[in-house]
Coordinates of N, CA and C in Angstrom, one line a residue:
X1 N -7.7 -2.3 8.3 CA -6.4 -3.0 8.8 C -6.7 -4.3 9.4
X2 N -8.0 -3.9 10.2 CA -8.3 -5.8 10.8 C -8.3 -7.0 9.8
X3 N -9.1 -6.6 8.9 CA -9.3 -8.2 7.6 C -7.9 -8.0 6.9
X4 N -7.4 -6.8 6.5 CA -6.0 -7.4 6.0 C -4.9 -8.1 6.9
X5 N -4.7 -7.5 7.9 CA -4.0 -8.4 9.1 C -4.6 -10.0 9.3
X6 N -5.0 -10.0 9.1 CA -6.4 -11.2 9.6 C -6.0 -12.2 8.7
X7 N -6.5 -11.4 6.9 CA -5.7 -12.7 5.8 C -4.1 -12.8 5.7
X8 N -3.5 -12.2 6.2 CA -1.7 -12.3 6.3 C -2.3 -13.3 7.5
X9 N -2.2 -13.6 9.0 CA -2.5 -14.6 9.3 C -2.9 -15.7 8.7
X10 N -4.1 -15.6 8.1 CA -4.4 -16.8 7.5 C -3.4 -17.5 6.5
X11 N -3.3 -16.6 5.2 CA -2.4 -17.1 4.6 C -0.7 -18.1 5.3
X12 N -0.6 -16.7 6.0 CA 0.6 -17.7 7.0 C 0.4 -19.0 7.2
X13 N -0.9 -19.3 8.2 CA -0.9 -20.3 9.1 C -1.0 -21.6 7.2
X14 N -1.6 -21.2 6.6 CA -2.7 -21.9 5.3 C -0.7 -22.5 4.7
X15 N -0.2 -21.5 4.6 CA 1.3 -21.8 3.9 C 2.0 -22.5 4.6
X16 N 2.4 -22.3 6.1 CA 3.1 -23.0 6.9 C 2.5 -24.7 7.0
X17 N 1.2 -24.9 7.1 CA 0.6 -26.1 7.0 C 0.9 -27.1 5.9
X18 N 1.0 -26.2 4.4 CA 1.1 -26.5 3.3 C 2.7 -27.5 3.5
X19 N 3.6 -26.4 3.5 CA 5.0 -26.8 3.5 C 5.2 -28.0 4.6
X20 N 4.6 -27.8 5.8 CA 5.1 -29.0 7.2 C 4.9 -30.3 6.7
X21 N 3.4 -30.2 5.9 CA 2.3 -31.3 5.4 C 3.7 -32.4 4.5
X22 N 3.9 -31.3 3.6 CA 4.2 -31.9 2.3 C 6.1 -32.5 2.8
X23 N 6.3 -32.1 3.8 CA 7.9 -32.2 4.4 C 7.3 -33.8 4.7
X24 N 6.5 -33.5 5.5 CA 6.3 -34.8 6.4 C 5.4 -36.2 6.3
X25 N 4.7 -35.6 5.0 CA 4.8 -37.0 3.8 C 5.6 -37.6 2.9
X26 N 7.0 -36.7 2.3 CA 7.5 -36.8 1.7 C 8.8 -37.7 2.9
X27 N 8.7 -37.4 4.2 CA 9.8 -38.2 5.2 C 9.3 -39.5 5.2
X28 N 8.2 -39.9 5.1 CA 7.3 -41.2 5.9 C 6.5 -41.4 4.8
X29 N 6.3 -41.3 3.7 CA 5.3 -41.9 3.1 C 6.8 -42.7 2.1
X30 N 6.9 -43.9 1.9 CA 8.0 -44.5 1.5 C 8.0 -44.7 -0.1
X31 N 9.1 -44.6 -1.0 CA 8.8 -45.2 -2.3 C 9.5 -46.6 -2.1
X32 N 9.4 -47.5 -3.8 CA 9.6 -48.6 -3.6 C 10.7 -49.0 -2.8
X33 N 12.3 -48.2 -3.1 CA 13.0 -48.3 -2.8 C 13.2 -48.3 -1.4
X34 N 12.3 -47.5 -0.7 CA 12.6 -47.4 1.2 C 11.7 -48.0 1.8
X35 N 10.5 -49.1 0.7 CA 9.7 -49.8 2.1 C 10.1 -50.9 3.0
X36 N 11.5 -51.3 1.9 CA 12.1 -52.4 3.0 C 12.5 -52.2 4.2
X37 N 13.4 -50.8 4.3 CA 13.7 -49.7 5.5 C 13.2 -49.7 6.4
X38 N 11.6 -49.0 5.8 CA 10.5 -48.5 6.7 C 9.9 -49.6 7.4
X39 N 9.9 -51.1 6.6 CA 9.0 -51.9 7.6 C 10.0 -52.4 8.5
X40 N 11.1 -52.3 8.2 CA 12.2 -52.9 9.6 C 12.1 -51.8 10.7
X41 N 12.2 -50.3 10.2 CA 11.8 -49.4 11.2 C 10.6 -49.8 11.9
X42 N 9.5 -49.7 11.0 CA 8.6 -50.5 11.7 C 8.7 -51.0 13.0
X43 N 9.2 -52.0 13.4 CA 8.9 -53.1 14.0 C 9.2 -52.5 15.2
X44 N 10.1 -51.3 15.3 CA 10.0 -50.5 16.8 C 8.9 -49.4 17.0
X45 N 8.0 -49.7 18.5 CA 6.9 -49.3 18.8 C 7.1 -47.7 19.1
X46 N 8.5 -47.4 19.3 CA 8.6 -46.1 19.5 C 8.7 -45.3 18.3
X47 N 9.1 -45.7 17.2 CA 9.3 -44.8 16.1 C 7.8 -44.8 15.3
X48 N 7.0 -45.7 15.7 CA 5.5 -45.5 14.9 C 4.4 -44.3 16.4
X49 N 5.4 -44.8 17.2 CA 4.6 -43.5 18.0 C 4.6 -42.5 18.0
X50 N 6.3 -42.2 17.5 CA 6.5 -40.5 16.9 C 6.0 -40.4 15.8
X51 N 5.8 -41.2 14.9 CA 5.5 -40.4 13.5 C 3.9 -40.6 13.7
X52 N 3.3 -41.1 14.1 CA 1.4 -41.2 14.8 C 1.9 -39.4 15.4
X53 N 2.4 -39.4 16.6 CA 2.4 -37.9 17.2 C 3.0 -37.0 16.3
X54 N 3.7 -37.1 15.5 CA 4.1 -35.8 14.7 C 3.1 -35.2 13.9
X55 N 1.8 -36.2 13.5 CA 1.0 -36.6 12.6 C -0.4 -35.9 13.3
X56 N -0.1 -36.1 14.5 CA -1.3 -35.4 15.4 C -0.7 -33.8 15.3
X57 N 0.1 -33.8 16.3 CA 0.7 -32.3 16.0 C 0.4 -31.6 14.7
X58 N 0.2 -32.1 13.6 CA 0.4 -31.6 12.4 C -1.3 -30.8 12.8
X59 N -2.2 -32.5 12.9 CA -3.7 -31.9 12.8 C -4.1 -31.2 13.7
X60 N -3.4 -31.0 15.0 CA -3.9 -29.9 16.1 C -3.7 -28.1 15.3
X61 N -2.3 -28.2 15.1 CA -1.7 -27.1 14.5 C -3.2 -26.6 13.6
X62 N -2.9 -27.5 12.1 CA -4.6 -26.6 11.9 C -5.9 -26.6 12.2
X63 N -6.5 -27.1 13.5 CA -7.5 -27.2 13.8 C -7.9 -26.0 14.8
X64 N -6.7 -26.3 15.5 CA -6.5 -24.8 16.9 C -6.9 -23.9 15.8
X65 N -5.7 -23.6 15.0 CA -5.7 -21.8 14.1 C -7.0 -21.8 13.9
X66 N -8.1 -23.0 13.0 CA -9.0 -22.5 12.0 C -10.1 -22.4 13.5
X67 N -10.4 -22.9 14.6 CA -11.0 -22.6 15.3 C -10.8 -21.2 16.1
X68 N -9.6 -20.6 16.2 CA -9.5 -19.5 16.7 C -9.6 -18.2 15.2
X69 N -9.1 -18.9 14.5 CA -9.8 -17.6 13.2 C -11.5 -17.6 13.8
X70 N -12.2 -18.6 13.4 CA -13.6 -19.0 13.6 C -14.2 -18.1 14.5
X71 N -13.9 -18.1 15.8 CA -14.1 -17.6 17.3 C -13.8 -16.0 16.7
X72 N -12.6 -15.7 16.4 CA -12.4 -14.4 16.0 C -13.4 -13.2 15.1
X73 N -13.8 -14.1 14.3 CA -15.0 -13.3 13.3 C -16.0 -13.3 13.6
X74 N -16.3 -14.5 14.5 CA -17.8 -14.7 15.2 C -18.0 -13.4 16.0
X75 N -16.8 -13.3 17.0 CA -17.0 -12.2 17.7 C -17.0 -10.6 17.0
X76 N -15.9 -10.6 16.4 CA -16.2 -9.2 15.7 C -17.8 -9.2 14.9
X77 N -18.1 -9.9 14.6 CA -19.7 -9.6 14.0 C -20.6 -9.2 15.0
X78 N -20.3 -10.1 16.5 CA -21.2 -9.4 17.6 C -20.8 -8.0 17.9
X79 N -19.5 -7.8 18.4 CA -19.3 -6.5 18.6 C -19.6 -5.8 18.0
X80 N -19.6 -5.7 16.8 CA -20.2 -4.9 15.6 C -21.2 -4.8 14.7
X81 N -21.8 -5.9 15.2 CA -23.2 -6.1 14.6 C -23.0 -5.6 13.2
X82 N -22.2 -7.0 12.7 CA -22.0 -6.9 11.1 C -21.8 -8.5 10.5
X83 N -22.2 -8.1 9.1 CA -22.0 -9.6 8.8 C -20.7 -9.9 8.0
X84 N -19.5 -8.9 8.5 CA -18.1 -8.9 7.6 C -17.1 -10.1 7.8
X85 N -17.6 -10.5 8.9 CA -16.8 -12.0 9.8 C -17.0 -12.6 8.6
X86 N -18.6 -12.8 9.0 CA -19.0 -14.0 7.5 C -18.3 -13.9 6.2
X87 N -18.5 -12.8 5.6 CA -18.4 -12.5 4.6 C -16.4 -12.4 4.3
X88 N -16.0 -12.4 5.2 CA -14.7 -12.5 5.1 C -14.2 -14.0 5.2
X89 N -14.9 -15.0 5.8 CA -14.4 -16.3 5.9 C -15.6 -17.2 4.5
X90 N -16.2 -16.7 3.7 CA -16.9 -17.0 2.2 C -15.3 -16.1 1.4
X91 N -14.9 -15.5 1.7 CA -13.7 -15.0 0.8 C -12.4 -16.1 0.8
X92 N -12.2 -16.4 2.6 CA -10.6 -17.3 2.6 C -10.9 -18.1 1.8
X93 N -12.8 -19.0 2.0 CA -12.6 -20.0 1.4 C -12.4 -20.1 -0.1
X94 N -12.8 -19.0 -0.7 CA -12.5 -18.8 -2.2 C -11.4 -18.6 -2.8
X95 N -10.6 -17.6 -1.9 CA -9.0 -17.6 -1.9 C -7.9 -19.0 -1.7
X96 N -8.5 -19.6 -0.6 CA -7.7 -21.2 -0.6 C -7.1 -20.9 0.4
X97 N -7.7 -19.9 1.2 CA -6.8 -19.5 2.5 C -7.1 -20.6 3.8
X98 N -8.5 -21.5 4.1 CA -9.2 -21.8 5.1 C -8.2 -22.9 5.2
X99 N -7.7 -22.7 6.6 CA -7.2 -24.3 7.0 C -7.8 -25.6 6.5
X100 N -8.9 -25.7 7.1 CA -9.8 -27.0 7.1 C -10.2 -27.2 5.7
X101 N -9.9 -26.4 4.3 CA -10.4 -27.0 3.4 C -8.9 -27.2 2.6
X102 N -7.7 -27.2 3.1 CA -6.6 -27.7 2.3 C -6.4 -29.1 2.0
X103 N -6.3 -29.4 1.0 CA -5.9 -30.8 0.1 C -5.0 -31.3 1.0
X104 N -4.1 -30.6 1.6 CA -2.5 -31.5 2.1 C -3.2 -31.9 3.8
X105 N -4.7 -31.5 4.3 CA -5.4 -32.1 5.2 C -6.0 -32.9 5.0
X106 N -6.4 -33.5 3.5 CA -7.1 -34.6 3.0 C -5.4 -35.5 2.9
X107 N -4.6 -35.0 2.6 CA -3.6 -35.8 2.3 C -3.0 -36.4 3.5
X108 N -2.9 -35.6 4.4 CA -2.4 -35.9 5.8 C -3.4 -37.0 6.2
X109 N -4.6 -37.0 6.0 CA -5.4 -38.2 6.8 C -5.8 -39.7 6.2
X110 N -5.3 -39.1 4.8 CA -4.9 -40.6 3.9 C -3.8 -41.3 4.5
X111 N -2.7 -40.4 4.9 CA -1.2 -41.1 5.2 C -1.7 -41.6 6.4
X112 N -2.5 -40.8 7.8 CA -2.9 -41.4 8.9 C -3.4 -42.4 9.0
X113 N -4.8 -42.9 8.0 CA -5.4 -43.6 7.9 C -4.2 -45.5 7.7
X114 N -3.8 -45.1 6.8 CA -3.0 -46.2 6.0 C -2.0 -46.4 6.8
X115 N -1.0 -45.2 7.8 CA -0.1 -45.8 8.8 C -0.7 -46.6 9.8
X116 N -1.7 -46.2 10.0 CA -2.2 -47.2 11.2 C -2.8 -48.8 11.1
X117 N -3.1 -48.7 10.1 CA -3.6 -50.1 9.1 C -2.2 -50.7 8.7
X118 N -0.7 -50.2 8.4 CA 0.2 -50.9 8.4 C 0.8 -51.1 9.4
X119 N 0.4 -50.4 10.8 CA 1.4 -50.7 11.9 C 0.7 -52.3 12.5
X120 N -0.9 -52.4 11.9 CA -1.2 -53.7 12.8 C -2.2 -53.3 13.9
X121 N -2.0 -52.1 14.3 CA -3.3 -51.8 15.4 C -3.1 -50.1 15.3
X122 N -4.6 -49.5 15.7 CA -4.9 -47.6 15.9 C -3.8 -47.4 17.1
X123 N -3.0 -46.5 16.7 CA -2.1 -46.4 17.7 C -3.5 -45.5 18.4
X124 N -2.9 -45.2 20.2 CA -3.9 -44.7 20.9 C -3.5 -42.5 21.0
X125 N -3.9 -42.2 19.8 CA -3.6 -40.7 20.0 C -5.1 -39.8 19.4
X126 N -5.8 -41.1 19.5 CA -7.1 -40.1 19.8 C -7.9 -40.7 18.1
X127 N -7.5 -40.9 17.1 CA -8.3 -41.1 16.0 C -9.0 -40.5 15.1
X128 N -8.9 -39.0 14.8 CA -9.2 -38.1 13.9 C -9.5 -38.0 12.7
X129 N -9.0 -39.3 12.3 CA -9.5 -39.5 10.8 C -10.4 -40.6 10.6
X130 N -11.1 -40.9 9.9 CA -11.7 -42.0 9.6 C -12.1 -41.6 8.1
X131 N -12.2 -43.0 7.4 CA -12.7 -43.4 6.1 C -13.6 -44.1 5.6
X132 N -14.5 -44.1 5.2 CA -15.8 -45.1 4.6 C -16.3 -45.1 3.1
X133 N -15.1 -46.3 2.3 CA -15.4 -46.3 1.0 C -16.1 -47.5 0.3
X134 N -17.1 -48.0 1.3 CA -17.9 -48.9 1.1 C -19.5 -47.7 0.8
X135 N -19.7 -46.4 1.2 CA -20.8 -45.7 1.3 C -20.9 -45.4 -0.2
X136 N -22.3 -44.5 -0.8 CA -22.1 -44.4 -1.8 C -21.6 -43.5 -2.5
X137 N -21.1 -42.4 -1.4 CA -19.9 -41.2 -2.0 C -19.1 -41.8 -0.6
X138 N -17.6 -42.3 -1.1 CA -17.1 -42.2 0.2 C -16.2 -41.0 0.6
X139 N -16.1 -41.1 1.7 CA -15.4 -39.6 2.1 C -13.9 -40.2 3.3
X140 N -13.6 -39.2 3.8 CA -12.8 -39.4 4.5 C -13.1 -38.5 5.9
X141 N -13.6 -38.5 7.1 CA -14.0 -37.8 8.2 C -13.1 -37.2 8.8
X142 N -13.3 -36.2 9.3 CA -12.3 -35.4 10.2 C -12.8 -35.2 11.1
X143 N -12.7 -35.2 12.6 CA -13.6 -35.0 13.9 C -12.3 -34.1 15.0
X144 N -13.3 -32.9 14.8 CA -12.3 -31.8 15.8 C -12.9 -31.7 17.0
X145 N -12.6 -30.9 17.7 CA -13.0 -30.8 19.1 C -14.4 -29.9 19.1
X146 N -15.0 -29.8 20.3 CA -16.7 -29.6 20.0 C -17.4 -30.3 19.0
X147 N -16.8 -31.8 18.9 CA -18.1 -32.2 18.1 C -18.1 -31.7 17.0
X148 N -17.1 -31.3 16.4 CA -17.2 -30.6 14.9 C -16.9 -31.9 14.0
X149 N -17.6 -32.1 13.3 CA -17.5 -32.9 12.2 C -17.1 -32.5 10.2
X150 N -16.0 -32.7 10.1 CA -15.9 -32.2 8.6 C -16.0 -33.3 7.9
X151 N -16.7 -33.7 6.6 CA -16.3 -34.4 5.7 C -15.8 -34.1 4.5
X152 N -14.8 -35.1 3.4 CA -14.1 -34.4 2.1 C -14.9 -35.6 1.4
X153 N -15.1 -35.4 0.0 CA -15.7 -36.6 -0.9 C -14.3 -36.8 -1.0
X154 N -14.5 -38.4 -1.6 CA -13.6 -39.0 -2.6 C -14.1 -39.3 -4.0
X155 N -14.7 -38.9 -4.4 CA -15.5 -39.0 -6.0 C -14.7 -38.0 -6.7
X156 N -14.3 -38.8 -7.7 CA -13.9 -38.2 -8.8 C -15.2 -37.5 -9.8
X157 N -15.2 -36.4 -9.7 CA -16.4 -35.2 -10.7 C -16.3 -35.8 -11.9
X158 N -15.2 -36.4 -12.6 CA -15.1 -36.9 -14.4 C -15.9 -37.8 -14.1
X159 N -15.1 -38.7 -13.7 CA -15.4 -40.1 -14.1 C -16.6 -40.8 -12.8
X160 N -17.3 -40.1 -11.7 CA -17.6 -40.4 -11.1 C -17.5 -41.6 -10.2
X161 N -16.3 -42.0 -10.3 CA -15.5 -43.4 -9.2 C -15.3 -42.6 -8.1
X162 N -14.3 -43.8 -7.0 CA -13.4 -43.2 -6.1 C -12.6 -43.2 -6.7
X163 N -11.5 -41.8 -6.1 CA -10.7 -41.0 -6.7 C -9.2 -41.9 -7.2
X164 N -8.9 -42.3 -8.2 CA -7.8 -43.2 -8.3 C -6.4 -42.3 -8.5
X165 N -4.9 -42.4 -7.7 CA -4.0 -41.3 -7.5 C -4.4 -40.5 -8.0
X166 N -5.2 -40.0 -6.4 CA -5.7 -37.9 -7.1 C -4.7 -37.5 -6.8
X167 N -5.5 -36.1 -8.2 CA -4.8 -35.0 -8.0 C -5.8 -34.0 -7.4
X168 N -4.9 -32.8 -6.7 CA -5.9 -31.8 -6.7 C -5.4 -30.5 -7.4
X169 N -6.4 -29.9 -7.7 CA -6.3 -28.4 -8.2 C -5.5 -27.3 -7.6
X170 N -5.5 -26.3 -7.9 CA -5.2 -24.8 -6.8 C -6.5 -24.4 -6.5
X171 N -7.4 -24.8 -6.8 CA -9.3 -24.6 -6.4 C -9.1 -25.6 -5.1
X172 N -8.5 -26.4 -5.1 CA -8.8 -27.8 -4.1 C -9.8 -29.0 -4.1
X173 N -10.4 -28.6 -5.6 CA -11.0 -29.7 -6.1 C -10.1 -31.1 -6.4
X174 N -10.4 -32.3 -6.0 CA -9.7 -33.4 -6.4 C -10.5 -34.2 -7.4
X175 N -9.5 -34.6 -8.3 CA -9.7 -35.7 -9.4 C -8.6 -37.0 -9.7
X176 N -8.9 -38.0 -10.2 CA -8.3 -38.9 -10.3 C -7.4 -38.5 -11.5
X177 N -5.8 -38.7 -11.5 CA -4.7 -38.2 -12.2 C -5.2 -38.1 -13.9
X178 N -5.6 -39.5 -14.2 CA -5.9 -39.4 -15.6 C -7.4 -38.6 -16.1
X179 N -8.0 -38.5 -15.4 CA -9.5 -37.7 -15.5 C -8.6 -36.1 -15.9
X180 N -7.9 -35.9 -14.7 CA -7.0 -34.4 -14.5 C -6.3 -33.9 -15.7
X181 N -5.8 -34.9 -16.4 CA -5.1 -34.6 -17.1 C -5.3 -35.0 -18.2
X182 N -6.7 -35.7 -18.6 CA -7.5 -35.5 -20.1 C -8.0 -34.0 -20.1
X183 N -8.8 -33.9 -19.1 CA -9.7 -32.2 -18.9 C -8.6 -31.1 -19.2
X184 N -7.5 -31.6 -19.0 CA -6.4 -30.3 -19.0 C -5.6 -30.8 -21.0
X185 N -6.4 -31.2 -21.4 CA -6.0 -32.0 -22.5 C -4.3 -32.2 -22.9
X186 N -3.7 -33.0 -21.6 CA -2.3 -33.0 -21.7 C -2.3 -34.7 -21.1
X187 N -1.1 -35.1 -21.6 CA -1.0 -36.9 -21.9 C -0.4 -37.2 -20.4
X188 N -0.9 -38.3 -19.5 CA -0.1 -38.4 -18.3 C 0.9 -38.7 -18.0
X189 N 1.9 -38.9 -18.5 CA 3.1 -38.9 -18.3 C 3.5 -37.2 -18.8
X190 N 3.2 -36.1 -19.3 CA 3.4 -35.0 -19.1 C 3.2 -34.4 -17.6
X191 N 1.6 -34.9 -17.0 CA 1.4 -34.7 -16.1 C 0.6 -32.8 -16.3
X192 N -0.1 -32.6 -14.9 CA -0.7 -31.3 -15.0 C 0.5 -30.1 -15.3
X193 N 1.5 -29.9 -15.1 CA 2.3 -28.9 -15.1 C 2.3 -28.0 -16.6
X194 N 1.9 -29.4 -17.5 CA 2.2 -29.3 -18.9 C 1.0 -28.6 -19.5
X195 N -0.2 -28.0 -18.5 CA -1.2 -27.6 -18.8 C -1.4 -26.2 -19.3
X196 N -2.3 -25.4 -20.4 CA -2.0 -24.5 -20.9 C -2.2 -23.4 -19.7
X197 N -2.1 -22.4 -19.5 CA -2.3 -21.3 -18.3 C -4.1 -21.2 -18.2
X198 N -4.1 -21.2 -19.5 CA -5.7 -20.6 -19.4 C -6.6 -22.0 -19.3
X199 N -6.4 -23.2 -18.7 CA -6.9 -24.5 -18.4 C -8.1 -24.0 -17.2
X200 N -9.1 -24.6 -17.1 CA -9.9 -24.5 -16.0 C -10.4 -25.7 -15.4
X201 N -10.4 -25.9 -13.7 CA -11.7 -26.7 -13.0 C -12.6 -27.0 -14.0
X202 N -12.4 -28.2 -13.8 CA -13.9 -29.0 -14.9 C -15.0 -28.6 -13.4
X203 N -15.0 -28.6 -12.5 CA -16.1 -28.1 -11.8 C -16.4 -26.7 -11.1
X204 N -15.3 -26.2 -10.6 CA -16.0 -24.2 -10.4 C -15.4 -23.4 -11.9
X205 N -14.5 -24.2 -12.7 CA -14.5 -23.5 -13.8 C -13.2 -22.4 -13.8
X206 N -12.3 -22.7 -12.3 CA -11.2 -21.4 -12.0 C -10.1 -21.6 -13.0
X207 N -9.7 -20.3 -13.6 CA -8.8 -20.5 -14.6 C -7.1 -20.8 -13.5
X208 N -6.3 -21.9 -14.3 CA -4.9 -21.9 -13.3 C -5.2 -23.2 -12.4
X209 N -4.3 -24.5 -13.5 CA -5.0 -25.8 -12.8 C -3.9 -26.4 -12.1

């Protein structure tokens, strides 16, 4: 009952993150039509400080959960002198349940990164993302509390560049849209949807792209 209770949590918290993520790029990340809007919005210091704090909120949300899942297994392994903690958090991540390895947290700290570079200065809410695509795989950093350090690549596995409008998988592998959608042998303007069922990850190989 504990690990199934445990992945219904997870899943929750992994779904709830999913949906908030994608609401709240889809409010603030502008198309052609609304960047006129958005940069007049702009120009007031209060509406770039809520959407900086909405943006934090977002990354606290899954950093708390995946650190208290964390804490949670660590301990039941001591109590029980077992290695099922482990072995249960090698599963989320294979399932796509683990907070910290969702795509729409790579995507959240792209939007971060680039709001703060259009407002003109790091607003001051602490700085959690960082990017370095001068390195020779660049990545995009994530810095949680205790000094925990996550990094994501940005290399595209085809074509070995940085990643040009990625996509990512249901694995959570990311590729550059057109790499994505040669490997899935469908034309890009179909896009991945158009992909056959039994298509696989050019890199773990998981069938369902």
């Amino acid at each position: 009952m504990f690990f199934s209770e445990l992945k219904k949590e997870a899943s929750d918290i992994a779904g709830c993150f999913r949906s908030r993520v994608r609401h709240f790029i889809h409010l603030h990340a502008p198309n052609p039509m609304q960047k006129y809007f958005i940069s007049l919005c702009q120009c007031f210091a209060s509406n770039q400080q809520a959407t900086a704090q909405e943006c934090q909120l977002l990354i606290d949300y899954v950093a708390m959960n995946a650190i208290a899942l964390r804490k949670i297994l660590k301990k039941y392994d001591k109590v029980h002198c077992s290695v099922n903690g482990r072995i249960f958090k090698t599963k989320m991540r294979a399932e796509h349940i683990e907070p910290l390895r969702s795509p729409w947290l790579i995507e959240l700290g792209a939007f971060y990164i680039n709001f703060n570079k259009s407002s003109g200065k790091m607003l001051d809410i602490g700085g959690p993302f960082s990017c370095d695509l001068s390195a020779t795989e660049p990545v995009i950093t994530l810095m949680l509390p205790d000094s925990v350090k996550l990094e994501y690549n940005l290399t595209c596995a085809i074509c070995l560049d940085t990643v040009f409008k990625p996509y990512a998988l249901g694995c959570g592998h990311i590729f550059c849209k057109q790499c994505a959608c040669s490997a899935a042998s469908v034309m890009i303007f179909q896009g991945l949807k158009a992909a056959r069922p039994e298509s696989k990850c050019p890199v773990c190989r998981e069938v369902g792209i």
